[in-house]
PDB file of C-alpha atoms in Angstrom:
ATOM      1  CA  MET C   1      99.908 128.086  52.635  1.00 41.00           C
ATOM      2  CA  ARG C   2      96.791 128.273  54.583  1.00 42.00           C
ATOM      3  CA  GLN C   3      96.963 130.587  58.053  1.00 43.00           C
ATOM      4  CA  MET C   4      94.001 130.832  60.684  1.00 42.00           C
ATOM      5  CA  SER C   5      94.146 132.746  63.757  1.00 42.00           C
ATOM      6  CA  PHE C   6      92.560 132.131  67.091  1.00 41.00           C
ATOM      7  CA  ASN C   7      90.761 134.564  69.156  1.00 45.00           C
ATOM      8  CA  LEU C   8      90.936 132.794  72.669  1.00 43.00           C
ATOM      9  CA  ARG C   9      88.696 135.252  74.773  1.00 47.00           C
ATOM     10  CA  LYS C  10      85.838 134.830  72.154  1.00 48.00           C
ATOM     11  CA  GLY C  11      86.600 131.493  71.790  1.00 47.00           C
ATOM     12  CA  GLU C  12      85.995 131.291  68.148  1.00 48.00           C
ATOM     13  CA  ASN C  13      88.416 131.732  65.136  1.00 50.00           C
ATOM     14  CA  GLN C  14      88.274 134.238  62.129  1.00 52.00           C
ATOM     15  CA  LYS C  15      85.677 131.776  60.270  1.00 51.00           C
ATOM     16  CA  GLY C  16      83.562 131.329  63.550  1.00 52.00           C
ATOM     17  CA  GLU C  17      84.434 128.226  64.307  1.00 53.00           C
ATOM     18  CA  ARG C  18      85.173 126.886  67.649  1.00 54.00           C
ATOM     19  CA  SER C  19      88.460 127.153  69.800  1.00 62.00           C
ATOM     20  CA  PHE C  20      90.974 124.617  70.528  1.00 62.00           C
ATOM     21  CA  LYS C  21      90.040 124.696  74.451  1.00 68.00           C
ATOM     22  CA  GLU C  22      86.232 123.951  73.373  1.00 72.00           C
ATOM     23  CA  LEU C  23      87.469 120.989  71.135  1.00 66.00           C
ATOM     24  CA  ILE C  24      89.055 119.469  74.042  1.00 72.00           C
ATOM     25  CA  LEU C  25      86.651 120.069  76.458  1.00 72.00           C
ATOM     26  CA  THR C  26      84.266 118.394  74.412  1.00 72.00           C
ATOM     27  CA  ILE C  27      86.580 115.519  73.947  1.00 74.00           C
ATOM     28  CA  TYR C  28      87.284 115.144  77.648  1.00 68.00           C
ATOM     29  CA  LEU C  29      83.183 115.341  77.870  1.00 72.00           C
ATOM     30  CA  ALA C  30      82.453 112.853  75.669  1.00 72.00           C
ATOM     31  CA  THR C  31      85.248 110.622  76.959  1.00 74.00           C
ATOM     32  CA  PHE C  32      83.934 110.475  80.357  1.00 71.00           C
ATOM     33  CA  ILE C  33      80.372 109.981  79.378  1.00 74.00           C
ATOM     34  CA  ALA C  34      81.562 107.141  77.532  1.00 74.00           C
ATOM     35  CA  LEU C  35      83.505 105.570  80.813  1.00 70.00           C
ATOM     36  CA  ALA C  36      80.517 106.107  82.679  1.00 70.00           C
ATOM     37  CA  LEU C  37      78.427 104.294  80.274  1.00 68.00           C
ATOM     38  CA  ALA C  38      80.613 101.570  79.796  1.00 66.00           C
ATOM     39  CA  ARG C  39      80.802 100.678  83.687  1.00 59.00           C
ATOM     40  CA  PRO C  40      80.098  96.930  84.521  1.00 59.00           C
ATOM     41  CA  GLU C  41      76.687  96.935  86.546  1.00 58.00           C
ATOM     42  CA  GLY C  42      77.311  95.516  90.111  1.00 57.00           C
ATOM     43  CA  ASP C  43      81.620  96.482  90.326  1.00 52.00           C
ATOM     44  CA  ARG C  44      82.029  94.783  93.778  1.00 51.00           C
ATOM     45  CA  GLU C  45      85.227  96.389  94.242  1.00 53.00           C
ATOM     46  CA  ARG C  46      83.657  99.579  94.422  1.00 61.00           C
ATOM     47  CA  GLU C  47      80.604  98.647  96.397  1.00 77.00           C
ATOM     48  CA  ALA C  48      82.772  97.108  99.082  1.00 83.00           C
ATOM     49  CA  GLU C  49      82.816  97.698 102.568  1.00 89.00           C
ATOM     50  CA  LEU C  50      85.084  97.464 105.840  1.00 89.00           C
ATOM     51  CA  VAL C  51      83.587  94.494 107.626  1.00 92.00           C
ATOM     52  CA  ARG C  52      86.550  94.261 109.735  1.00 93.00           C
ATOM     53  CA  GLU C  53      90.226  96.117 110.843  1.00 90.00           C
ATOM     54  CA  THR C  54      92.528  95.328 113.052  1.00 89.00           C
ATOM     55  CA  PRO C  55      94.500  98.621 113.003  1.00 89.00           C
ATOM     56  CA  LEU C  56      98.330  98.707 112.709  1.00 88.00           C
ATOM     57  CA  GLU C  57      99.786  97.896 116.184  1.00 89.00           C
ATOM     58  CA  ILE C  58     103.738  98.762 116.800  1.00 88.00           C
ATOM     59  CA  ASP C  59     105.130  97.575 119.723  1.00 87.00           C
ATOM     60  CA  VAL C  60     108.553 100.169 119.485  1.00 84.00           C
ATOM     61  CA  GLU C  61     110.518  98.271 122.051  1.00 84.00           C
ATOM     62  CA  SER C  62     110.561  94.995 120.105  1.00 84.00           C
ATOM     63  CA  GLY C  63     109.637  96.095 117.144  1.00 85.00           C
ATOM     64  CA  ALA C  64     106.558  93.673 116.545  1.00 89.00           C
ATOM     65  CA  TYR C  65     103.584  94.853 114.618  1.00 91.00           C
ATOM     66  CA  LYS C  66     100.426  93.515 113.360  1.00 91.00           C
ATOM     67  CA  PHE C  67      97.134  94.857 111.168  1.00 90.00           C
ATOM     68  CA  GLY C  68      94.570  93.137 109.295  1.00 93.00           C
ATOM     69  CA  PHE C  69      91.196  94.387 107.450  1.00 92.00           C
ATOM     70  CA  GLU C  70      88.457  92.297 105.811  1.00 94.00           C
ATOM     71  CA  THR C  71      85.843  93.695 103.262  1.00 92.00           C
ATOM     72  CA  SER C  72      82.264  92.948 102.515  1.00 90.00           C
ATOM     73  CA  ASN C  73      83.506  91.335  98.963  1.00 88.00           C
ATOM     74  CA  GLY C  74      85.782  88.873 100.593  1.00 88.00           C
ATOM     75  CA  ILE C  75      89.254  90.354 100.345  1.00 92.00           C
ATOM     76  CA  SER C  76      90.751  89.933 103.777  1.00 93.00           C
ATOM     77  CA  ARG C  77      94.454  90.491 104.685  1.00 92.00           C
ATOM     78  CA  ASP C  78      96.130  90.204 108.010  1.00 93.00           C
ATOM     79  CA  GLU C  79      99.678  90.127 108.689  1.00 92.00           C
ATOM     80  CA  SER C  80     102.278  90.801 111.811  1.00 92.00           C
ATOM     81  CA  GLY C  81     106.300  90.513 111.949  1.00 90.00           C
ATOM     82  CA  ARG C  82     108.598  91.206 114.341  1.00 90.00           C
ATOM     83  CA  ILE C  83     112.465  91.839 114.801  1.00 88.00           C
ATOM     84  CA  VAL C  84     114.620  88.308 114.877  1.00 88.00           C
ATOM     85  CA  GLU C  85     118.376  87.704 115.532  1.00 86.00           C
ATOM     86  CA  VAL C  86     119.932  86.235 112.351  1.00 82.00           C
ATOM     87  CA  GLY C  87     123.255  85.339 113.625  1.00 84.00           C
ATOM     88  CA  GLU C  88     124.941  88.484 114.793  1.00 87.00           C
ATOM     89  CA  GLU C  89     122.725  90.585 113.082  1.00 86.00           C
ATOM     90  CA  LYS C  90     118.779  91.887 113.261  1.00 85.00           C
ATOM     91  CA  GLY C  91     116.067  91.409 110.932  1.00 85.00           C
ATOM     92  CA  GLN C  92     112.551  91.997 110.049  1.00 86.00           C
ATOM     93  CA  MET C  93     110.342  88.489 110.113  1.00 89.00           C
ATOM     94  CA  SER C  94     106.570  88.927 108.559  1.00 91.00           C
ATOM     95  CA  GLU C  95     104.106  86.487 107.925  1.00 93.00           C
ATOM     96  CA  GLY C  96     100.604  86.823 106.873  1.00 92.00           C
ATOM     97  CA  LYS C  97      97.594  85.623 104.848  1.00 94.00           C
ATOM     98  CA  VAL C  98      95.175  87.005 102.000  1.00 93.00           C
ATOM     99  CA  THR C  99      92.429  86.002 100.753  1.00 93.00           C
ATOM    100  CA  TYR C 100      90.155  87.115  98.039  1.00 92.00           C
ATOM    101  CA  THR C 101      87.740  85.906  95.157  1.00 90.00           C
ATOM    102  CA  ALA C 102      88.910  85.411  91.897  1.00 88.00           C
ATOM    103  CA  PRO C 103      86.971  86.653  88.816  1.00 88.00           C
ATOM    104  CA  ASP C 104      85.754  82.758  88.286  1.00 88.00           C
ATOM    105  CA  GLY C 105      84.339  82.579  92.080  1.00 88.00           C
ATOM    106  CA  THR C 106      87.348  80.504  93.333  1.00 90.00           C
ATOM    107  CA  ILE C 107      88.250  81.793  96.734  1.00 92.00           C
ATOM    108  CA  VAL C 108      92.425  82.240  96.371  1.00 93.00           C
ATOM    109  CA  THR C 109      94.380  82.228  99.773  1.00 94.00           C
ATOM    110  CA  LEU C 110      98.014  82.985  99.812  1.00 92.00           C
ATOM    111  CA  THR C 111     100.102  82.575 103.031  1.00 93.00           C
ATOM    112  CA  TYR C 112     103.727  83.868 103.424  1.00 92.00           C
ATOM    113  CA  ILE C 113     106.324  84.191 105.505  1.00 90.00           C
ATOM    114  CA  ALA C 114     109.374  86.444 104.817  1.00 90.00           C
ATOM    115  CA  ASP C 115     112.610  85.936 107.061  1.00 88.00           C
ATOM    116  CA  GLU C 116     116.110  84.836 106.133  1.00 86.00           C
ATOM    117  CA  ASN C 117     114.819  82.597 103.956  1.00 85.00           C
ATOM    118  CA  GLY C 118     113.295  84.960 101.877  1.00 87.00           C
ATOM    119  CA  PHE C 119     109.959  85.708 100.812  1.00 89.00           C
ATOM    120  CA  VAL C 120     108.293  82.178 100.969  1.00 90.00           C
ATOM    121  CA  PRO C 121     104.745  81.795  99.681  1.00 91.00           C
ATOM    122  CA  ALA C 122     102.293  79.393  99.865  1.00 91.00           C
ATOM    123  CA  GLY C 123      98.739  78.699  98.233  1.00 91.00           C
ATOM    124  CA  ASP C 124      96.702  76.083  96.126  1.00 90.00           C
ATOM    125  CA  HIS C 125      96.587  78.626  93.399  1.00 89.00           C
ATOM    126  CA  LEU C 126     100.190  78.554  92.625  1.00 88.00           C
ATOM    127  CA  PRO C 127     102.664  76.642  90.301  1.00 89.00           C
ATOM    128  CA  VAL C 128     104.439  73.553  91.716  1.00 86.00           C
ATOM    129  CA  PRO C 129     107.321  72.372  89.953  1.00 86.00           C
ATOM    130  CA  PRO C 130     107.581  68.495  88.860  1.00 90.00           C
ATOM    131  CA  ALA C 131     109.306  65.972  90.906  1.00 91.00           C
ATOM    132  CA  VAL C 132     112.727  65.585  90.447  1.00 90.00           C
ATOM    133  CA  PRO C 133     113.438  62.468  87.970  1.00 93.00           C
ATOM    134  CA  ASP C 134     114.811  59.303  90.006  1.00 93.00           C
ATOM    135  CA  HIS C 135     117.782  59.122  87.202  1.00 94.00           C
ATOM    136  CA  ILE C 136     118.720  62.693  88.331  1.00 92.00           C
ATOM    137  CA  VAL C 137     118.259  61.659  92.152  1.00 91.00           C
ATOM    138  CA  GLN C 138     120.749  59.111  91.444  1.00 94.00           C
ATOM    139  CA  LEU C 139     123.353  60.897  89.877  1.00 94.00           C
ATOM    140  CA  LEU C 140     123.190  63.756  92.523  1.00 92.00           C
ATOM    141  CA  ALA C 141     123.924  60.949  95.223  1.00 92.00           C
ATOM    142  CA  ASP C 142     126.958  59.511  93.460  1.00 92.00           C
ATOM    143  CA  LEU C 143     128.320  62.898  92.988  1.00 92.00           C
ATOM    144  CA  ALA C 144     127.898  63.701  96.398  1.00 90.00           C
ATOM    145  CA  ALA C 145     129.733  59.876  97.289  1.00 90.00           C
ATOM    146  CA  ALA C 146     132.383  60.795  94.861  1.00 88.00           C
ATOM    147  CA  ALA C 147     133.126  63.817  96.273  1.00 85.00           C
ATOM    148  CA  THR C 148     133.569  62.447  99.592  1.00 84.00           C
ATOM    149  CA  LYS C 149     136.098  59.762  98.671  1.00 80.00           C
ATOM    150  CA  LYS C 150     138.246  62.282  97.314  1.00 65.00           C
ATOM    151  CA  VAL C 151     138.654  63.990 100.528  1.00 55.00           C
TER     152      VAL C 151
END
């Protein structure tokens, strides 16, 4: 079995080879250079500047809040919320809007509301379920009618 001893203070082993630390440093440096060279030209997210900002405003008494921002690359977000009473309990209601440009150039807008009914998003980019077939609608109506006759 072959043994090698390293003298990390000198940076070389007994055969005059580089130390493990130097090898790791070289790998890190090569990786960093490769990543820097692979960076796409015109990286819009890194070049974006803040165009508009509505700092977070909170009304402690009512529990209401709002904030928003917009960047030079078309990303924006606005949200507001307040405390609402649901029955005998209190809860948070929030609503807002997010806009950004998809990689294909399409402007995507998402509006949402979060309240006692849960999180409800809306936007043209979201999938839409197919319509319920007429025979299923009729079946559900028949079942509802039959349930009321038995009671």
